[in-house]
CSV table of C-alpha atoms in Angstrom, one decimal:
chain,number,residue,atom,x,y,z
A,25,UNK,CA,29.0,34.4,11.8
A,26,UNK,CA,31.7,33.7,14.6
A,27,UNK,CA,35.3,33.6,14.4
A,28,UNK,CA,37.5,32.0,17.1
A,29,UNK,CA,40.7,34.2,17.5
A,30,UNK,CA,44.0,33.7,19.6
A,31,UNK,CA,43.8,33.8,23.5
A,32,UNK,CA,43.6,37.3,25.1
A,33,UNK,CA,46.4,37.0,27.8
A,34,UNK,CA,45.9,38.1,31.4
A,35,UNK,CA,42.2,38.7,31.2
A,36,UNK,CA,39.7,37.1,33.6
A,37,UNK,CA,36.3,36.3,32.3
A,38,UNK,CA,33.7,38.0,35.0
A,39,UNK,CA,30.0,37.0,34.6
A,40,UNK,CA,27.3,38.9,35.8
A,41,UNK,CA,25.9,35.9,37.5
A,42,UNK,CA,25.4,34.9,41.1
A,43,UNK,CA,26.2,31.6,42.9
A,44,UNK,CA,23.0,30.0,42.3
A,45,UNK,CA,23.5,30.4,38.3
A,46,UNK,CA,26.7,28.5,38.5
A,47,UNK,CA,25.0,25.8,40.4
A,48,UNK,CA,22.3,25.7,37.7
A,49,UNK,CA,24.4,24.5,35.0
A,50,UNK,CA,27.2,22.3,36.9
A,51,UNK,CA,28.1,19.6,34.5
A,52,UNK,CA,30.9,16.8,34.6
A,53,UNK,CA,32.7,18.3,31.7
A,54,UNK,CA,35.3,21.0,31.8
A,55,UNK,CA,35.3,23.6,29.2
A,56,UNK,CA,38.9,24.9,28.4
A,57,UNK,CA,40.3,28.4,27.2
A,58,UNK,CA,37.2,30.2,28.5
A,59,UNK,CA,39.1,33.5,28.0
A,60,UNK,CA,39.4,32.8,24.4
A,61,UNK,CA,38.2,35.6,22.2
A,62,UNK,CA,35.5,34.9,19.4
A,63,UNK,CA,34.9,37.5,16.7
A,64,UNK,CA,31.2,38.1,16.2
A,65,UNK,CA,29.5,38.9,13.0
A,66,UNK,CA,25.9,39.9,13.1
A,67,UNK,CA,23.6,39.7,10.0
A,68,UNK,CA,22.7,43.2,8.7
A,69,UNK,CA,19.2,43.0,9.8
A,70,UNK,CA,20.2,43.0,13.5
A,71,UNK,CA,19.8,46.6,14.2
A,72,UNK,CA,17.7,49.5,12.8
A,73,UNK,CA,18.8,53.1,14.4
A,74,UNK,CA,16.5,56.3,14.9
A,75,UNK,CA,18.6,59.5,15.3
A,76,UNK,CA,21.7,57.4,16.1
A,77,UNK,CA,23.8,55.3,14.4
A,78,UNK,CA,23.4,51.6,15.2
A,79,UNK,CA,25.9,49.4,17.1
A,80,UNK,CA,29.0,47.5,15.1
A,81,UNK,CA,27.7,44.2,13.4
A,82,UNK,CA,31.2,43.2,14.5
A,83,UNK,CA,32.5,42.7,18.0
A,84,UNK,CA,34.6,40.6,20.1
A,85,UNK,CA,33.6,38.7,23.2
A,86,UNK,CA,35.0,35.9,25.3
A,87,UNK,CA,34.3,32.1,24.5
A,88,UNK,CA,33.0,31.9,28.4
A,89,UNK,CA,30.5,34.6,28.0
A,90,UNK,CA,28.6,33.0,25.4
A,91,UNK,CA,28.5,29.6,27.0
A,92,UNK,CA,27.4,31.3,30.0
A,93,UNK,CA,24.7,33.1,28.2
A,94,UNK,CA,23.5,29.7,26.6
A,95,UNK,CA,23.3,28.3,30.1
A,96,UNK,CA,21.3,30.9,31.6
A,97,UNK,CA,18.7,30.5,28.6
A,98,UNK,CA,18.3,26.9,29.4
A,99,UNK,CA,17.7,27.3,33.0
A,100,UNK,CA,15.2,29.9,32.4
A,101,UNK,CA,13.4,27.8,29.8
A,102,UNK,CA,13.3,24.7,32.2
A,103,UNK,CA,12.0,27.0,35.1
A,104,UNK,CA,9.1,28.5,32.7
A,105,UNK,CA,8.3,24.6,31.7
A,106,UNK,CA,8.4,23.9,35.5
A,107,UNK,CA,5.7,26.9,36.3
A,108,UNK,CA,3.8,25.6,33.3
A,109,UNK,CA,3.4,22.1,34.8
A,110,UNK,CA,2.9,23.4,38.1
A,111,UNK,CA,0.0,25.5,37.0
A,112,UNK,CA,-1.6,22.8,35.4
A,113,UNK,CA,-1.2,20.8,38.5
A,114,UNK,CA,-3.3,23.5,40.5
A,115,UNK,CA,0.0,24.3,42.6
A,116,UNK,CA,0.0,27.9,41.2
A,117,UNK,CA,-3.0,29.9,41.0
A,118,UNK,CA,-4.0,33.2,39.6
A,119,UNK,CA,-2.3,35.0,36.7
A,120,UNK,CA,1.0,33.6,35.4
A,121,UNK,CA,2.6,35.0,32.5
A,122,UNK,CA,5.8,32.8,30.8
A,123,UNK,CA,8.5,34.3,28.6
A,124,UNK,CA,9.2,31.0,26.8
A,125,UNK,CA,10.8,32.3,23.6
A,126,UNK,CA,11.7,35.5,25.2
A,127,UNK,CA,14.9,34.2,27.1
A,128,UNK,CA,17.4,36.1,25.0
A,129,UNK,CA,16.5,39.5,26.1
A,130,UNK,CA,17.0,39.1,30.0
A,131,UNK,CA,20.1,36.8,29.6
A,132,UNK,CA,21.5,39.5,27.1
A,133,UNK,CA,21.1,42.5,29.0
A,134,UNK,CA,22.1,41.1,32.3
A,135,UNK,CA,25.6,39.8,31.1
A,136,UNK,CA,26.1,43.1,29.8
A,137,UNK,CA,25.5,45.2,32.8
A,138,UNK,CA,26.4,45.3,36.2
A,139,UNK,CA,24.4,44.8,39.7
A,140,UNK,CA,24.5,48.5,40.1
A,141,UNK,CA,22.4,48.9,37.5
A,142,UNK,CA,18.6,48.7,37.8
A,143,UNK,CA,15.8,46.7,36.0
A,144,UNK,CA,12.1,47.1,36.2
A,145,UNK,CA,9.4,45.6,34.0
A,146,UNK,CA,5.9,44.6,33.5
A,147,UNK,CA,4.6,41.0,34.7
A,148,UNK,CA,6.6,38.8,32.5
A,149,UNK,CA,9.3,38.9,35.1
A,150,UNK,CA,10.2,35.4,36.3
A,151,UNK,CA,13.4,35.3,34.0
A,152,UNK,CA,14.5,39.0,35.0
A,153,UNK,CA,14.2,37.8,38.6
A,154,UNK,CA,16.4,34.6,37.9
A,155,UNK,CA,18.9,36.9,36.3
A,156,UNK,CA,19.0,39.3,38.7
A,157,UNK,CA,20.3,36.7,41.4
A,158,UNK,CA,17.5,34.9,42.7
A,159,UNK,CA,17.1,31.1,42.6
A,160,UNK,CA,14.8,29.0,40.8
A,161,UNK,CA,13.4,28.1,44.0
A,162,UNK,CA,12.8,31.6,45.0
A,163,UNK,CA,10.9,32.2,41.8
A,164,UNK,CA,9.0,29.2,41.6
A,165,UNK,CA,8.4,29.3,45.7
A,166,UNK,CA,6.6,32.7,44.9
A,167,UNK,CA,4.3,31.4,42.2
A,168,UNK,CA,3.2,29.0,44.7
A,169,UNK,CA,2.7,31.3,47.4
A,170,UNK,CA,5.0,29.9,49.7
A,171,UNK,CA,7.1,31.8,52.2
A,172,UNK,CA,10.4,30.9,50.6
A,173,UNK,CA,9.3,33.1,47.6
A,174,UNK,CA,11.2,36.3,46.5
A,175,UNK,CA,8.2,38.3,48.0
A,176,UNK,CA,7.7,36.2,50.8
A,177,UNK,CA,4.7,34.3,48.9
A,178,UNK,CA,2.8,37.7,49.0
A,179,UNK,CA,3.2,38.7,45.2
A,180,UNK,CA,2.9,36.0,42.9
A,181,UNK,CA,3.9,36.1,39.4
A,182,UNK,CA,3.4,39.7,38.8
A,183,UNK,CA,5.3,40.9,41.7
A,184,UNK,CA,8.5,39.8,42.1
A,185,UNK,CA,11.5,41.9,43.6
A,186,UNK,CA,15.2,41.6,44.6
A,187,UNK,CA,18.2,43.5,44.7
A,188,UNK,CA,18.5,45.8,41.9
A,189,UNK,CA,15.0,44.6,40.3
A,190,UNK,CA,12.1,46.7,41.1
A,191,UNK,CA,9.3,44.3,39.7
A,192,UNK,CA,7.4,42.5,38.3
A,193,UNK,CA,4.4,45.3,38.2
A,194,UNK,CA,0.7,44.3,37.3
A,195,UNK,CA,-0.6,47.7,36.4
A,196,UNK,CA,0.0,47.8,32.4
A,197,UNK,CA,2.8,50.6,31.5
A,198,UNK,CA,2.7,51.8,35.4
A,199,UNK,CA,6.5,50.7,35.9
A,200,UNK,CA,7.7,53.2,33.0
A,201,UNK,CA,7.7,56.3,34.9
A,202,UNK,CA,8.7,54.4,38.0
A,203,UNK,CA,11.8,53.3,36.1
A,204,UNK,CA,12.3,57.2,35.0
A,205,UNK,CA,12.3,57.7,38.7
A,206,UNK,CA,14.7,55.3,39.5
A,207,UNK,CA,17.2,56.7,36.8
A,208,UNK,CA,16.6,60.2,38.3
A,209,UNK,CA,18.1,58.6,41.3
A,210,UNK,CA,21.3,57.9,39.4
A,211,UNK,CA,21.3,61.3,37.9
A,212,UNK,CA,20.8,63.0,41.0
A,213,UNK,CA,23.7,61.1,42.9
A,214,UNK,CA,26.1,61.6,39.9
A,215,UNK,CA,26.4,57.8,39.4
A,216,UNK,CA,27.5,56.1,35.8
A,217,UNK,CA,24.7,53.8,36.5
A,218,UNK,CA,21.5,53.1,34.1
A,219,UNK,CA,17.9,51.8,34.7
A,220,UNK,CA,16.4,49.5,32.0
A,221,UNK,CA,12.7,50.3,32.1
A,222,UNK,CA,11.0,47.5,30.5
A,223,UNK,CA,7.3,47.2,29.0
A,224,UNK,CA,5.7,45.5,26.2
A,225,UNK,CA,4.0,46.7,22.9
A,226,UNK,CA,0.6,46.3,24.4
A,227,UNK,CA,1.7,49.2,26.8
A,228,UNK,CA,3.3,51.2,24.4
A,229,UNK,CA,0.2,53.5,23.8
A,230,UNK,CA,-0.3,54.4,27.4
A,231,UNK,CA,0.1,58.1,28.1
A,232,UNK,CA,2.2,57.6,31.1
A,233,UNK,CA,4.9,56.5,28.9
A,234,UNK,CA,5.2,59.5,26.8
A,235,UNK,CA,5.2,61.6,29.8
A,236,UNK,CA,8.2,59.5,31.3
A,237,UNK,CA,9.6,60.0,27.8
A,238,UNK,CA,9.4,63.9,28.3
A,239,UNK,CA,10.9,64.0,31.7
A,240,UNK,CA,13.7,61.8,30.8
A,241,UNK,CA,14.5,63.7,27.8
A,242,UNK,CA,14.2,67.1,29.8
A,243,UNK,CA,16.7,66.0,32.5
A,244,UNK,CA,18.7,63.9,30.2
A,245,UNK,CA,18.4,60.8,32.7
A,246,UNK,CA,19.9,57.4,32.1
A,247,UNK,CA,17.2,55.6,31.2
A,248,UNK,CA,16.9,53.0,28.7
A,249,UNK,CA,13.2,52.5,27.7
A,250,UNK,CA,12.7,49.0,26.6
A,251,UNK,CA,10.0,48.0,24.5
A,252,UNK,CA,9.7,43.8,24.3
A,253,UNK,CA,7.7,43.7,21.2
A,254,UNK,CA,6.4,39.9,21.0
A,255,UNK,CA,3.7,40.9,18.4
A,256,UNK,CA,0.7,41.0,20.6
A,257,UNK,CA,-0.8,42.6,23.3
A,258,UNK,CA,-2.8,39.9,25.1
A,259,UNK,CA,-4.8,38.5,22.3
A,260,UNK,CA,-4.4,41.9,19.8
A,261,UNK,CA,-1.6,41.9,17.2
A,262,UNK,CA,0.3,45.2,17.2
A,263,UNK,CA,-0.7,46.2,13.9
A,264,UNK,CA,-4.4,46.3,15.1
A,265,UNK,CA,-3.4,48.2,18.3
A,266,UNK,CA,-1.0,50.7,17.4
A,267,UNK,CA,-1.0,53.2,14.2
A,268,UNK,CA,2.6,53.2,14.2
A,269,UNK,CA,4.3,50.0,15.0
A,270,UNK,CA,8.2,51.1,14.8
A,271,UNK,CA,8.1,51.6,18.7
A,272,UNK,CA,12.0,52.3,18.8
A,273,UNK,CA,10.7,55.8,16.8
A,274,UNK,CA,8.0,56.5,19.5
A,275,UNK,CA,10.4,58.7,21.8
A,276,UNK,CA,10.2,61.3,18.9
A,277,UNK,CA,13.1,63.4,20.5
A,278,UNK,CA,14.8,60.6,22.2
A,279,UNK,CA,17.1,58.2,19.7
A,280,UNK,CA,15.9,54.6,19.3
A,281,UNK,CA,17.2,51.5,18.6
A,282,UNK,CA,15.5,48.4,17.0
A,283,UNK,CA,17.1,45.1,17.7
A,284,UNK,CA,16.6,41.5,16.9
A,285,UNK,CA,15.5,40.0,20.2
A,286,UNK,CA,15.5,36.6,18.9
A,287,UNK,CA,19.4,36.3,18.4
A,288,UNK,CA,21.0,36.7,21.8
A,289,UNK,CA,24.3,37.8,20.3
A,290,UNK,CA,22.5,41.1,18.7
A,291,UNK,CA,20.9,41.5,22.1
A,292,UNK,CA,24.2,41.4,23.9
A,293,UNK,CA,25.6,43.8,21.5
A,294,UNK,CA,22.6,46.2,21.8
A,295,UNK,CA,22.6,46.0,25.4
A,296,UNK,CA,26.5,47.1,25.8
A,297,UNK,CA,25.8,49.7,23.5
A,298,UNK,CA,23.1,51.1,25.5
A,299,UNK,CA,25.0,50.8,28.8
A,300,UNK,CA,27.9,52.8,27.1
A,301,UNK,CA,25.2,55.6,25.6
A,302,UNK,CA,23.9,56.3,29.1
A,303,UNK,CA,27.6,56.2,30.9
A,304,UNK,CA,28.7,58.8,28.3
A,305,UNK,CA,25.9,61.4,29.2
A,306,UNK,CA,23.7,60.9,26.1
A,307,UNK,CA,20.6,61.0,28.0
A,308,UNK,CA,17.7,58.4,27.4
A,309,UNK,CA,17.5,55.8,24.9
A,310,UNK,CA,14.4,53.8,23.5
A,311,UNK,CA,15.1,50.3,22.6
A,312,UNK,CA,12.4,48.2,20.8
A,313,UNK,CA,13.3,44.1,21.1
A,314,UNK,CA,11.4,42.3,18.4
A,315,UNK,CA,10.6,39.1,19.7
A,316,UNK,CA,8.2,36.5,20.2
A,317,UNK,CA,6.4,34.4,23.0
A,318,UNK,CA,5.6,31.0,22.1
A,319,UNK,CA,2.8,30.3,24.5
A,320,UNK,CA,-0.4,32.7,25.3
A,321,UNK,CA,-0.6,36.2,27.2
A,322,UNK,CA,-0.8,34.0,30.3
A,323,UNK,CA,-1.8,30.4,31.4
A,324,UNK,CA,-5.3,31.1,30.8
A,325,UNK,CA,-4.9,31.8,27.2
A,326,UNK,CA,-4.2,29.0,24.7
A,327,UNK,CA,-2.8,31.5,22.5
A,328,UNK,CA,-4.1,29.8,19.3
A,329,UNK,CA,-7.4,32.3,18.9
A,330,UNK,CA,-5.7,35.2,17.2
A,331,UNK,CA,-2.6,33.3,15.5
A,332,UNK,CA,-2.0,30.1,13.7
A,333,UNK,CA,-0.2,27.1,15.2
A,334,UNK,CA,2.0,27.1,11.9
A,335,UNK,CA,3.1,30.9,12.8
A,336,UNK,CA,4.4,29.8,16.1
A,337,UNK,CA,5.9,26.6,15.1
A,338,UNK,CA,7.7,28.6,12.4
A,339,UNK,CA,9.2,30.9,14.8
A,340,UNK,CA,10.2,28.0,17.0
A,341,UNK,CA,12.1,26.0,14.5
A,342,UNK,CA,13.7,29.1,12.5
A,343,UNK,CA,14.2,31.9,15.3
A,344,UNK,CA,14.5,30.0,18.6
A,345,UNK,CA,17.4,32.2,20.4
A,346,UNK,CA,18.4,28.8,22.3
A,347,UNK,CA,18.9,26.7,19.3
A,348,UNK,CA,20.9,29.5,17.7
A,349,UNK,CA,23.4,30.3,19.9
A,350,UNK,CA,23.7,26.4,20.3
A,351,UNK,CA,24.5,26.3,16.7
A,352,UNK,CA,27.1,28.6,17.1
A,353,UNK,CA,28.8,27.0,20.1
A,354,UNK,CA,28.9,23.9,18.1
A,355,UNK,CA,30.0,25.2,14.6
A,356,UNK,CA,33.0,26.9,16.1
A,357,UNK,CA,34.2,24.2,18.6
A,358,UNK,CA,33.2,26.3,21.8
A,359,UNK,CA,31.5,23.3,23.1
A,360,UNK,CA,30.7,19.7,21.8
A,361,UNK,CA,27.4,18.3,21.4
A,362,UNK,CA,28.1,16.3,24.3
A,363,UNK,CA,29.0,19.0,26.3
A,364,UNK,CA,26.0,20.8,25.6
A,365,UNK,CA,24.0,17.8,26.2
A,366,UNK,CA,25.6,17.7,29.8
A,367,UNK,CA,24.8,21.4,30.1
A,368,UNK,CA,21.1,20.8,29.2
A,369,UNK,CA,20.9,17.6,31.6
A,370,UNK,CA,22.7,19.7,34.4
A,371,UNK,CA,20.2,22.4,34.2
A,372,UNK,CA,17.2,20.2,33.9
A,373,UNK,CA,18.4,18.3,37.1
A,374,UNK,CA,19.0,21.6,39.1
A,375,UNK,CA,15.3,22.9,38.1
A,376,UNK,CA,13.8,19.6,38.9
A,377,UNK,CA,15.8,19.9,42.6
A,378,UNK,CA,14.3,23.5,43.0
A,379,UNK,CA,10.9,22.7,41.9
A,380,UNK,CA,10.7,20.1,45.0
A,381,UNK,CA,12.6,22.5,47.4
A,382,UNK,CA,9.7,24.9,46.4
A,383,UNK,CA,7.0,22.6,46.7
A,384,UNK,CA,7.9,21.6,50.1
A,385,UNK,CA,8.5,25.2,51.5
A,386,UNK,CA,5.8,26.2,53.7
A,387,UNK,CA,3.0,29.0,53.4
A,388,UNK,CA,3.1,32.2,55.2
A,389,UNK,CA,2.1,31.9,58.8
A,390,UNK,CA,-1.5,32.9,59.7
A,391,UNK,CA,-0.3,35.9,61.5
A,392,UNK,CA,-1.4,39.2,61.4
A,393,UNK,CA,2.0,40.9,61.8
A,394,UNK,CA,3.2,39.4,58.3
A,395,UNK,CA,0.5,41.9,56.5
A,396,UNK,CA,2.4,45.0,57.7
A,397,UNK,CA,5.9,43.7,57.7
A,398,UNK,CA,6.9,45.3,54.4
A,399,UNK,CA,5.3,48.5,54.7
A,400,UNK,CA,8.3,50.2,56.0
A,401,UNK,CA,12.1,49.7,56.0
A,402,UNK,CA,12.8,48.0,59.4
A,403,UNK,CA,13.6,50.6,61.9
A,404,UNK,CA,11.6,53.5,60.1
A,405,UNK,CA,8.4,52.7,60.9
A,406,UNK,CA,5.8,55.4,62.1
A,407,UNK,CA,4.3,54.5,65.6
A,408,UNK,CA,1.0,53.7,64.3
A,409,UNK,CA,-0.3,52.8,61.1
A,410,UNK,CA,-3.7,54.0,60.5
A,411,UNK,CA,-6.2,51.3,59.3
A,412,UNK,CA,-9.2,51.8,57.3
A,413,UNK,CA,-11.1,52.3,60.6
A,414,UNK,CA,-9.7,52.8,64.1
A,415,UNK,CA,-9.7,49.5,65.0
A,416,UNK,CA,-7.7,48.4,62.2
A,417,UNK,CA,-4.7,50.8,63.1
A,418,UNK,CA,-1.4,48.5,63.7
A,419,UNK,CA,1.4,49.3,66.2
A,420,UNK,CA,4.7,48.5,65.1
A,421,UNK,CA,6.0,48.7,68.6
A,422,UNK,CA,3.5,46.1,70.2
A,423,UNK,CA,3.3,44.0,67.2
A,424,UNK,CA,-0.5,43.9,67.1
A,425,UNK,CA,-3.5,46.5,66.9
A,426,UNK,CA,-3.0,49.6,68.5
A,427,UNK,CA,-6.3,50.1,70.1
A,428,UNK,CA,-7.5,46.5,71.0
């Protein structure tokens, strides 16, 4: 439930959004009173805590924040739908993992943190890449292997990077100890920033996850271990793969929090709670977002052999994060139906334009030096990068093979 409160004076609304995100949802309508405060009242089932008191169910936030989160989710869904169409048109090849249905997690987290905080995740990463500041064109161009992509067309669906975002990692669970390392860097530098280390329920049984838990707790690192539990690791349900499916308790000696990941208002509150938790030197935290993907594990998986169509449709009709927030915007007069339709239309237009730009962008040139350009930070290269055999060794100074 939401209640609209009096306008808070002299407070500016600051969105954790880039210029690209603003352009994505321009519409020929003006929403007034963005600084108005709304009182959020979450349902009792929004949180479950382990070795901690869960976040408050009641909190305040700005009207503009709710509106921005709605816009963000709409753009991400349109982008993922565009990726789906491009894959079926054979313009995207190889692996492609979509997050349709899980938009609330990326959007809720990003709107609660700052650009000085880090995120690292698994290969279902398109929405997070966008929220960290990349344009839809850069994400889609990467999927199509184009030079304009966020990884210059060399990473594809599973390996996207941008400022403050360390992937998009293709090896299941391998990003978890990397995330602990990123948190260690904040700890070592005495920074009040945190690292969101995200993984799926399918990766939760990896040994390296528990090794990272141990080190993070030993050193009280500002690491938020974040399990996106979408119920199925590839085609295997959580109940068939895990003897204990309460993933937020898996940290054992690390406090945990389970969150309704289909409600962006709960995700946003949990993300703020986690950010404050690490900033107050409480050490690591394990969060489990209960969510759901509408599609298969990847584009090669129809997603219907291990679950029924009725199950998917039930989640879509009763728990969709975009529809849920839209209902709140309407009920409490934050935006009208016409204004929301204008935002939806603007997002669709923006994504369509970005698809055309991405499709028109060229592939990487057929030049050997492109293979070596991202091995070192420019200016820090070794004289010669040793190859598999002597003749493969590369000279950065010459810009060609060293011994040919």
